[in-house]
mmCIF file of C-alpha atoms and ligand atoms in Angstrom:
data_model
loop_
_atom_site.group_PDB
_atom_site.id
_atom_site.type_symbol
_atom_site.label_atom_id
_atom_site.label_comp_id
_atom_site.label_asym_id
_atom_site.label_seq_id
_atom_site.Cartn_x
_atom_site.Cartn_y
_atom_site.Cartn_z
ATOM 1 C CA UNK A 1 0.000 0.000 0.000
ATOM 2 C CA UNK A 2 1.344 3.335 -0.809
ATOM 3 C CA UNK A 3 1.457 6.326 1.583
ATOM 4 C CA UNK A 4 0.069 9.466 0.825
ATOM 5 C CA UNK A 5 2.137 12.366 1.501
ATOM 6 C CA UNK A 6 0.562 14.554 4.371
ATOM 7 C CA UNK A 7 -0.729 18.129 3.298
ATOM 8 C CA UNK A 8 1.911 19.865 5.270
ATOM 9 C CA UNK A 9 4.795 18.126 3.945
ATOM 10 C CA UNK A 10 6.240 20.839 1.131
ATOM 11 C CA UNK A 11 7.315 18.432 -2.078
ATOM 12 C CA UNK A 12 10.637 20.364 -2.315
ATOM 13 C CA UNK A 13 12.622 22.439 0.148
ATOM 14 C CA UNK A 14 11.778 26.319 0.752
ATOM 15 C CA UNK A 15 13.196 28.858 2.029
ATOM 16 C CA UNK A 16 12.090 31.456 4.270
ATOM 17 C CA UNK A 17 13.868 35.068 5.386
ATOM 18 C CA UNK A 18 13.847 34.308 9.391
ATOM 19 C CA UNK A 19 16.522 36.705 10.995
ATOM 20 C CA UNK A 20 17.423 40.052 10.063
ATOM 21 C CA UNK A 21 20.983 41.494 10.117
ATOM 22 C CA UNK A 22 20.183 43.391 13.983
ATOM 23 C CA UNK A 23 19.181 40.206 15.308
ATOM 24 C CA UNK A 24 22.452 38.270 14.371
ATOM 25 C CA UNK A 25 24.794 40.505 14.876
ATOM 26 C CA UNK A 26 23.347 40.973 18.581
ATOM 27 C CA UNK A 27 23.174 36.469 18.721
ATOM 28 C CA UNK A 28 26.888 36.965 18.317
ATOM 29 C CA UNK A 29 28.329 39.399 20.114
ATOM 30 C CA UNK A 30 25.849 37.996 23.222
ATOM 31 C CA UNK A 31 27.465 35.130 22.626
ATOM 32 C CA UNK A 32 30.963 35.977 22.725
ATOM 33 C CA UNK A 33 30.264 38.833 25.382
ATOM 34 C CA UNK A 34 28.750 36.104 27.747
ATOM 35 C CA UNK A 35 31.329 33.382 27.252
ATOM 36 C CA UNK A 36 33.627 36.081 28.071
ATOM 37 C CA UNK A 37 31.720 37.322 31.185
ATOM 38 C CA UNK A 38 31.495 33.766 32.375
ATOM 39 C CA UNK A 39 35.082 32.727 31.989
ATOM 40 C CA UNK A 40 36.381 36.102 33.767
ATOM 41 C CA UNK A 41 33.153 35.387 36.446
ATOM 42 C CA UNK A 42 34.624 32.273 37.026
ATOM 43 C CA UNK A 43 38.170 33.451 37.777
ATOM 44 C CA UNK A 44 36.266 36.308 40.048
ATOM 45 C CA UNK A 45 34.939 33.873 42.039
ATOM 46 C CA UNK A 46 37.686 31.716 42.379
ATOM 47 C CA UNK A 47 40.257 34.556 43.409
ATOM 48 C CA UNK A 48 41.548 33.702 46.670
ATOM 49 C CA UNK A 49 42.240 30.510 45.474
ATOM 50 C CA UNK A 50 44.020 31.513 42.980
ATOM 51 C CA UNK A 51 46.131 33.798 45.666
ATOM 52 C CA UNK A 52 45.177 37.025 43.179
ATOM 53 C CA UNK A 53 46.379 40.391 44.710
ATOM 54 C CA UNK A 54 44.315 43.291 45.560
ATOM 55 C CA UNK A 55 45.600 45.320 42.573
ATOM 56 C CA UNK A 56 45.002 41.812 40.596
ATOM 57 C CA UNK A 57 41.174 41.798 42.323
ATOM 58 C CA UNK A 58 40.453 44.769 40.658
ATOM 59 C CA UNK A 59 41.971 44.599 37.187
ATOM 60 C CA UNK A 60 40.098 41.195 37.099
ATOM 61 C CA UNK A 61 36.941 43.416 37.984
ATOM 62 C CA UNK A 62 37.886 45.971 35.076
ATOM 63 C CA UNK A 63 38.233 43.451 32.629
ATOM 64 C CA UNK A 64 34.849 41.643 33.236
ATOM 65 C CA UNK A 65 32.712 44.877 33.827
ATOM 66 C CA UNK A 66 34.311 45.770 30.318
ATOM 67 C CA UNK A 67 33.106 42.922 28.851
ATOM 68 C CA UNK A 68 29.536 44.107 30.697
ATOM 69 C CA UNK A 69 29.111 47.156 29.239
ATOM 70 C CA UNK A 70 29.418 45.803 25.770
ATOM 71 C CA UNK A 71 26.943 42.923 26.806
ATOM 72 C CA UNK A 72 24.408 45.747 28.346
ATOM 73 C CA UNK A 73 25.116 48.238 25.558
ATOM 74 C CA UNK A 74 23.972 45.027 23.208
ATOM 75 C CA UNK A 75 21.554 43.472 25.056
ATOM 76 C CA UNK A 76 19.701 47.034 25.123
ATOM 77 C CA UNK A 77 19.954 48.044 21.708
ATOM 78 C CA UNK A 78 17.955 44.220 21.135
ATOM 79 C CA UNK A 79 15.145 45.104 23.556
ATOM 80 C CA UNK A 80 14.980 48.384 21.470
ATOM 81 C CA UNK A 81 15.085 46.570 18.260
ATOM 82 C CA UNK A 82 12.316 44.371 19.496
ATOM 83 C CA UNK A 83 9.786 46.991 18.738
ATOM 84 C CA UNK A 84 11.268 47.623 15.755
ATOM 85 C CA UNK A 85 11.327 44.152 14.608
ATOM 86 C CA UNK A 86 8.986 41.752 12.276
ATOM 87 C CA UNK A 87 6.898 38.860 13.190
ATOM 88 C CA UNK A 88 10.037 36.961 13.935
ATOM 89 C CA UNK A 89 12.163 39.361 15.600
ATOM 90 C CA UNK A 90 10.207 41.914 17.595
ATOM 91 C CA UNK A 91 8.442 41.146 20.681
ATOM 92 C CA UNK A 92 5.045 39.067 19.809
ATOM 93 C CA UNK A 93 7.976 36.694 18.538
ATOM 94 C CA UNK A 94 9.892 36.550 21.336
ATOM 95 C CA UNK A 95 7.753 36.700 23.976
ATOM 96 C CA UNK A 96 4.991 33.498 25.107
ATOM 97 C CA UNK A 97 1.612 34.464 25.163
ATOM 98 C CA UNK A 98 -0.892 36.268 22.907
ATOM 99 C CA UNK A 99 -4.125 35.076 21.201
ATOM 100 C CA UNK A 100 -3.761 31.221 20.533
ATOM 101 C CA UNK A 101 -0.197 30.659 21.928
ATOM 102 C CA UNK A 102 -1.815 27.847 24.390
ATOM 103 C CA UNK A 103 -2.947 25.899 21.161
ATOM 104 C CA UNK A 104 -0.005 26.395 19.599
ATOM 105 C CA UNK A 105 2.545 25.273 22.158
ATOM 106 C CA UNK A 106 0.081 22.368 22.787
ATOM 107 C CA UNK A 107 0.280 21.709 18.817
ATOM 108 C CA UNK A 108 4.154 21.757 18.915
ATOM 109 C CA UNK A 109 4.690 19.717 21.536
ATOM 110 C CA UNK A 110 1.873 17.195 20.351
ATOM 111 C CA UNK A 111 3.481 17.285 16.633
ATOM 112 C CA UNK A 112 7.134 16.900 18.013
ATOM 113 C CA UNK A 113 6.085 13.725 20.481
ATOM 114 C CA UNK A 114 4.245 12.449 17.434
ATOM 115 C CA UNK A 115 7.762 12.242 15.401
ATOM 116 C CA UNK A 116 7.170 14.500 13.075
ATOM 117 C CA UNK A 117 7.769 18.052 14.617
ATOM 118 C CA UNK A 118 6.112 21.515 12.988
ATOM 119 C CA UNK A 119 9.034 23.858 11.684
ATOM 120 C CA UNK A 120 8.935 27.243 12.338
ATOM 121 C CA UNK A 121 10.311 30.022 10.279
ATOM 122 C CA UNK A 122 10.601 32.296 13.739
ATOM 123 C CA UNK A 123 10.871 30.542 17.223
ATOM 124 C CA UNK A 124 8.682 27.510 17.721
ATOM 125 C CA UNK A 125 6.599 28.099 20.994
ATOM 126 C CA UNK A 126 8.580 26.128 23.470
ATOM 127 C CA UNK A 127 11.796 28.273 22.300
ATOM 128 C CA UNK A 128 9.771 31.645 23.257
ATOM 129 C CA UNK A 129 10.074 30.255 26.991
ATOM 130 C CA UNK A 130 13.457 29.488 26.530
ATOM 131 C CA UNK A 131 14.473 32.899 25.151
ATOM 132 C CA UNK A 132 12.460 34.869 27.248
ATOM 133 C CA UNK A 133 13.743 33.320 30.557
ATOM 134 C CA UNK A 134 17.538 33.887 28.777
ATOM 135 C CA UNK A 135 16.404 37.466 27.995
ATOM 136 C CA UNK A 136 15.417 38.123 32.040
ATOM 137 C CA UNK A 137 18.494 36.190 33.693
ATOM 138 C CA UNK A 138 20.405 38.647 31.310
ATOM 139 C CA UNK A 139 18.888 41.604 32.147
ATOM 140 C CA UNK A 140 19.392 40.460 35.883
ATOM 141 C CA UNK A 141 22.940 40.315 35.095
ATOM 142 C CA UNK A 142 22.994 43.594 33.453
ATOM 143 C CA UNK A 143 21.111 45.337 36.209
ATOM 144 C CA UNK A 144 23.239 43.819 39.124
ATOM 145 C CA UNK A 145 26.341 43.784 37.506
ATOM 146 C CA UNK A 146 26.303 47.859 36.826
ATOM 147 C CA UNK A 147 25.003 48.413 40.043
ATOM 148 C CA UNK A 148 28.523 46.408 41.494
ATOM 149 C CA UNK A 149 30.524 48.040 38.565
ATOM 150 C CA UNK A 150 29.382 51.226 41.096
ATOM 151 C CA UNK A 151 30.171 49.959 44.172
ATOM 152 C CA UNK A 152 33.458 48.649 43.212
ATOM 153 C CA UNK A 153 35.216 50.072 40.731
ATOM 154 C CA UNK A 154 32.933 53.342 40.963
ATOM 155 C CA UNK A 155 32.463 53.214 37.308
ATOM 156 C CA UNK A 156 29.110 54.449 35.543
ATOM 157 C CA UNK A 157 26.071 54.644 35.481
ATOM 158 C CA UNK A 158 26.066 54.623 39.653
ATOM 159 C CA UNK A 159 29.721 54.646 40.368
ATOM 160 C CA UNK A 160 29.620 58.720 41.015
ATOM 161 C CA UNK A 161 26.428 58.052 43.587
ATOM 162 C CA UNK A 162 28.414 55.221 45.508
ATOM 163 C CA UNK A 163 31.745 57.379 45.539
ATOM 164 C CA UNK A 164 29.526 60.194 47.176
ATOM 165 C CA UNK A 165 28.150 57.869 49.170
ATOM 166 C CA UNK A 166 31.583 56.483 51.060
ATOM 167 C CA UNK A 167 33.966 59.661 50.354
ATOM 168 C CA UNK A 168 35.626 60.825 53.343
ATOM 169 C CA UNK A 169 34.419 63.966 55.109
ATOM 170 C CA UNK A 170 36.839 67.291 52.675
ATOM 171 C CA UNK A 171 37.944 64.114 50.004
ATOM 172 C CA UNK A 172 36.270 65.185 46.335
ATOM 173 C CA UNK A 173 34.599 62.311 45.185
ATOM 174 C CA UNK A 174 35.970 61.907 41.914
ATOM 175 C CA UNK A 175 39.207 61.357 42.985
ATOM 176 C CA UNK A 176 37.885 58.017 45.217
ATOM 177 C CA UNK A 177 39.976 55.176 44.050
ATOM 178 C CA UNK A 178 39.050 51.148 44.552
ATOM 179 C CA UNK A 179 41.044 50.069 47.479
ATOM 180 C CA UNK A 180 42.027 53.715 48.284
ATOM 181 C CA UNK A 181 41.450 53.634 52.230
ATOM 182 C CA UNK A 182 42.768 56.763 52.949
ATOM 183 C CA UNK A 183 40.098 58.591 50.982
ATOM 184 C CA UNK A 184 36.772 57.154 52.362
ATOM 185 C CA UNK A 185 35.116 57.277 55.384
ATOM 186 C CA UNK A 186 34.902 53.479 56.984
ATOM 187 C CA UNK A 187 31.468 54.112 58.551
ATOM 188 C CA UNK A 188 29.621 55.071 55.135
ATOM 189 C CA UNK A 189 32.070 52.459 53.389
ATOM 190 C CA UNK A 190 30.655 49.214 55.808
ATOM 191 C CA UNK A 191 26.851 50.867 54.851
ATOM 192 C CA UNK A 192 27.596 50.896 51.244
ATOM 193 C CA UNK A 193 28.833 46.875 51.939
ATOM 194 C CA UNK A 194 26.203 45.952 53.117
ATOM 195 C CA UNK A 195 24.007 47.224 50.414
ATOM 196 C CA UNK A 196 26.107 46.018 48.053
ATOM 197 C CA UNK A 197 25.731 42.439 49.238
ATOM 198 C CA UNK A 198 22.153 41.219 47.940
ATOM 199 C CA UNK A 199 23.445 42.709 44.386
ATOM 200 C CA UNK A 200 26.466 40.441 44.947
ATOM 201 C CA UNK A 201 24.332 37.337 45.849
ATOM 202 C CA UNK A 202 21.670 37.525 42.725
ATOM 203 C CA UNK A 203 24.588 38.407 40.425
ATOM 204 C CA UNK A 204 25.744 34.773 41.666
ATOM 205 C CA UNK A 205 22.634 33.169 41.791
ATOM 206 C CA UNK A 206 21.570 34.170 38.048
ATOM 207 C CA UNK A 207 24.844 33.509 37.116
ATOM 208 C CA UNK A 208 24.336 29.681 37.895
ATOM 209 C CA UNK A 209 20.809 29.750 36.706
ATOM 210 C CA UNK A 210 22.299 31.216 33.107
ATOM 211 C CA UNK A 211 24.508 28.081 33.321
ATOM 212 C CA UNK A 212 21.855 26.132 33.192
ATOM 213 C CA UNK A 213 19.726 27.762 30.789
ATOM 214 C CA UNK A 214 22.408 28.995 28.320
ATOM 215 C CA UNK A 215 23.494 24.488 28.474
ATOM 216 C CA UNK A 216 19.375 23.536 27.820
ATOM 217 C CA UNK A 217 19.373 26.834 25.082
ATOM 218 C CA UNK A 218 22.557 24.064 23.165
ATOM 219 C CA UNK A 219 20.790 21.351 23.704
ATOM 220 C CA UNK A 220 17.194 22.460 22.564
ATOM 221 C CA UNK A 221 19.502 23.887 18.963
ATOM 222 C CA UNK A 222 20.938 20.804 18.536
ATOM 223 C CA UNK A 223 17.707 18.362 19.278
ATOM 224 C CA UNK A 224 15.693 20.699 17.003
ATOM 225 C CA UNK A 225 18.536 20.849 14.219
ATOM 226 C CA UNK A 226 18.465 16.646 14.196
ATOM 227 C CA UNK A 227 14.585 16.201 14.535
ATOM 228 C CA UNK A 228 13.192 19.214 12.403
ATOM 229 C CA UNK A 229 16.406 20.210 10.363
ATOM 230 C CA UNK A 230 16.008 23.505 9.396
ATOM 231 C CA UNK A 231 19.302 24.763 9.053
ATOM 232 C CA UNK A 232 18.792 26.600 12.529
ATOM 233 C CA UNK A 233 22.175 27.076 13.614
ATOM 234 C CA UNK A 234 23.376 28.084 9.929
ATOM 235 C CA UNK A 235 20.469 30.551 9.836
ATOM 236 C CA UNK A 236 21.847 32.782 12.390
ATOM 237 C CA UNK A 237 24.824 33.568 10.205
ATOM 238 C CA UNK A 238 22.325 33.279 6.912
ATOM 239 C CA UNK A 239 19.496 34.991 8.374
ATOM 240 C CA UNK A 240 17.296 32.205 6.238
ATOM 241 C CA UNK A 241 16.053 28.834 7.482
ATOM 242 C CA UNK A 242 15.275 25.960 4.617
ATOM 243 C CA UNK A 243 11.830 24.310 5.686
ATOM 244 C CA UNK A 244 9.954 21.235 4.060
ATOM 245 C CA UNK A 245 6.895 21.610 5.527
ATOM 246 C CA UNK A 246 4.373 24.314 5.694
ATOM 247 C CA UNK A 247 5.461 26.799 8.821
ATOM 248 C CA UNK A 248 2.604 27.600 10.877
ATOM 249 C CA UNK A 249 3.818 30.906 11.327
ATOM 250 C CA UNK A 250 4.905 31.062 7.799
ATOM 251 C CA UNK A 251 3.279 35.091 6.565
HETATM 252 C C1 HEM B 301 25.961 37.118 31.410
HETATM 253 C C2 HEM B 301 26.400 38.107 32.112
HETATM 254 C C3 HEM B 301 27.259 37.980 33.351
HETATM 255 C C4 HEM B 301 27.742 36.875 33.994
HETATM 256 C C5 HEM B 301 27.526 35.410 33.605
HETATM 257 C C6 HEM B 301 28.498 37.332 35.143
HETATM 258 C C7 HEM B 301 29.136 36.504 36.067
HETATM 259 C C8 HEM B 301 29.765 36.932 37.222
HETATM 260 C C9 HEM B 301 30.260 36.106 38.286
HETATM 261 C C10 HEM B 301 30.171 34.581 38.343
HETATM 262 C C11 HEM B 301 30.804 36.900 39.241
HETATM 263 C C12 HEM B 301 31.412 36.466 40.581
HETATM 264 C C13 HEM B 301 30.357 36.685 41.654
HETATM 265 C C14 HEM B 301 30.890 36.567 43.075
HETATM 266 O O1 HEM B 301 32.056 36.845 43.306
HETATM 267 O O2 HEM B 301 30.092 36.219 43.951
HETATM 268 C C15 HEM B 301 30.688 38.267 38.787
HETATM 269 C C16 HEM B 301 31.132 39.376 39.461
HETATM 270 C C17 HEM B 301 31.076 40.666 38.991
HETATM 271 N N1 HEM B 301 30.384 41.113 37.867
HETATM 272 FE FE1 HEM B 301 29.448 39.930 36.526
HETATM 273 N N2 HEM B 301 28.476 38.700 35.164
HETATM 274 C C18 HEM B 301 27.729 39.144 34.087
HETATM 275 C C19 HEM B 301 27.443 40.462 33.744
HETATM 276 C C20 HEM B 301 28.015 41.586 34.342
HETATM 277 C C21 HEM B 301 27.795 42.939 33.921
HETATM 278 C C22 HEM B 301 26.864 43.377 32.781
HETATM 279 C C23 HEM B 301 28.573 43.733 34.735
HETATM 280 C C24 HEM B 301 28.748 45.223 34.729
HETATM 281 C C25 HEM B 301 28.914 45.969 33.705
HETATM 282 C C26 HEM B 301 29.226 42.869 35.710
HETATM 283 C C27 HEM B 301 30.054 43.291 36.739
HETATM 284 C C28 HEM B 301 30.572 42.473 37.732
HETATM 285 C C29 HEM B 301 31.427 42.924 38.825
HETATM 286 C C30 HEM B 301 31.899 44.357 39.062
HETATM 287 C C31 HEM B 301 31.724 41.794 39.619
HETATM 288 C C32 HEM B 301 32.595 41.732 40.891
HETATM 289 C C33 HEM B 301 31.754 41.375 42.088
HETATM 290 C C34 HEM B 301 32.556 40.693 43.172
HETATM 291 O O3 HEM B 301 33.586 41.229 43.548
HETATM 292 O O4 HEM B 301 32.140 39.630 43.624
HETATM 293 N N3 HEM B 301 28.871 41.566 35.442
HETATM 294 N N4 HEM B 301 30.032 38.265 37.568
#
């Protein structure tokens, strides 16, 4: 007995225009940005075992806030972009939720249990979870991680606020140094410590929580690439995705 080809199966490949030129270039330099921020996080919290020096501390500090402000500056410009952006790349693409996005997770999952997964041009509906829970740990990250660049390098945007804050009594604040003693009042210094510390802890928290979700993020590219093809991981140098079967969210 012969099979009939189902509806939705395309009889030759297509392709389809999926990312647009803002959207990979900010993939990448996330990418490399974040690797970055975790390799230097790592050595940051590792530093007494590593018998770093003070000065060592804080050039190790310098070097991963720098790598910060070029994953902030990025990560920004994307959340901008997102209005900006088409079906695929603004936010009712990114985000879950909407009218229908129940039935159409349910219809992915159902489709992809069944063997024969729906392709997507855009991100499929489980993905949206998975990129919107990246998108907050990272914006965690950026928040905390300017508000230590402040406390402990005194570097912008709240560095000049926390220099203020522990300067001693006649000492201009600009001129308050990390690990200068002599110019900051210890009182106002153990105060801005302690406020300092929660920052410290959710920085660490979400960085282990990005872990995790930046490992699932490799896993759920490289199950989808083997079960639905696709040309995923090529299509975020490409910007195109080649699809045989109809997309659901195809325009
Ligand atoms: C994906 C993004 C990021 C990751 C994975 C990350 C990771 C880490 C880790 C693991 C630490 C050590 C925490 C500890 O000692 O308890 C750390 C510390 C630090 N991070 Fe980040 N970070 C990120 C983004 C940023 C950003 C955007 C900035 C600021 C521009 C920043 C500034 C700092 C500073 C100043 C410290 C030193 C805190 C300390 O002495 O413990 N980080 N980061």
């Amino acid at each position: 007995m012969t099979q009939r080809p189902s509806p939705d199966v395309i009889s030759e490949y297509k392709e389809f225009v999926a990312w647009d030129a803002p959207t990979r270039w900010f993939h990448w330099i996330n990418a490399l940005a974040v690797l970055a921020l975790i390799a230097t996080g790592l050595v940051i919290l590792n530093d007494d075992a590593l018998g770093l020096s003070a000065g060592g501390k804080i050039l190790l500090k310098s070097i991963h806030a720098s790598f910060g402000y070029v994953m902030a500056i990025n990560l920004l410009w994307r959340f901008i972009w997102a209005f900006y952006g088409d079906r695929y790349t603004g936010w009712r693409g990114i985000l879950p939720g909407g009218s229908g996005y129940l039935t159409s997770l349910r219809a992915y999952v159902l489709s992809f249990l069944s063997g024969e997964p729906q392709q997507f041009v855009g991100h499929n509906p489980l993905a949206r979870i998975g990129i919107s829970v990246l998108f907050l740990l990272l914006l965690i990250q950026l928040t905390t991680g300017l508000v230590i660049a402040g406390t402990d390098l005194f570097w912008p945007p709240f560095g000049h606020w926390f220099a203020q804050w522990v300067a001693a009594p006649g000492v201009d604040p600009t001129s308050v140094q990390p690990g200068a003693s002599d110019l900051i009042d210890k009182a106002s210094y153990q105060a801005m410590r302690a406020f300092r510390a929660p920052f410290v802890q959710v920085h660490e928290f979400a960085f282990y929580a990005l872990a995790v979700v930046i490992t699932l993020h490799i896993i759920a590219v490289v199950l989808t690439e083997l079960h639905e093809g696709g040309s995923i991981t090529s299509a975020m140098f490409t910007g195109r995705k080649i699809l045989t079967r109809k997309p659901p969210d195809a325009p």
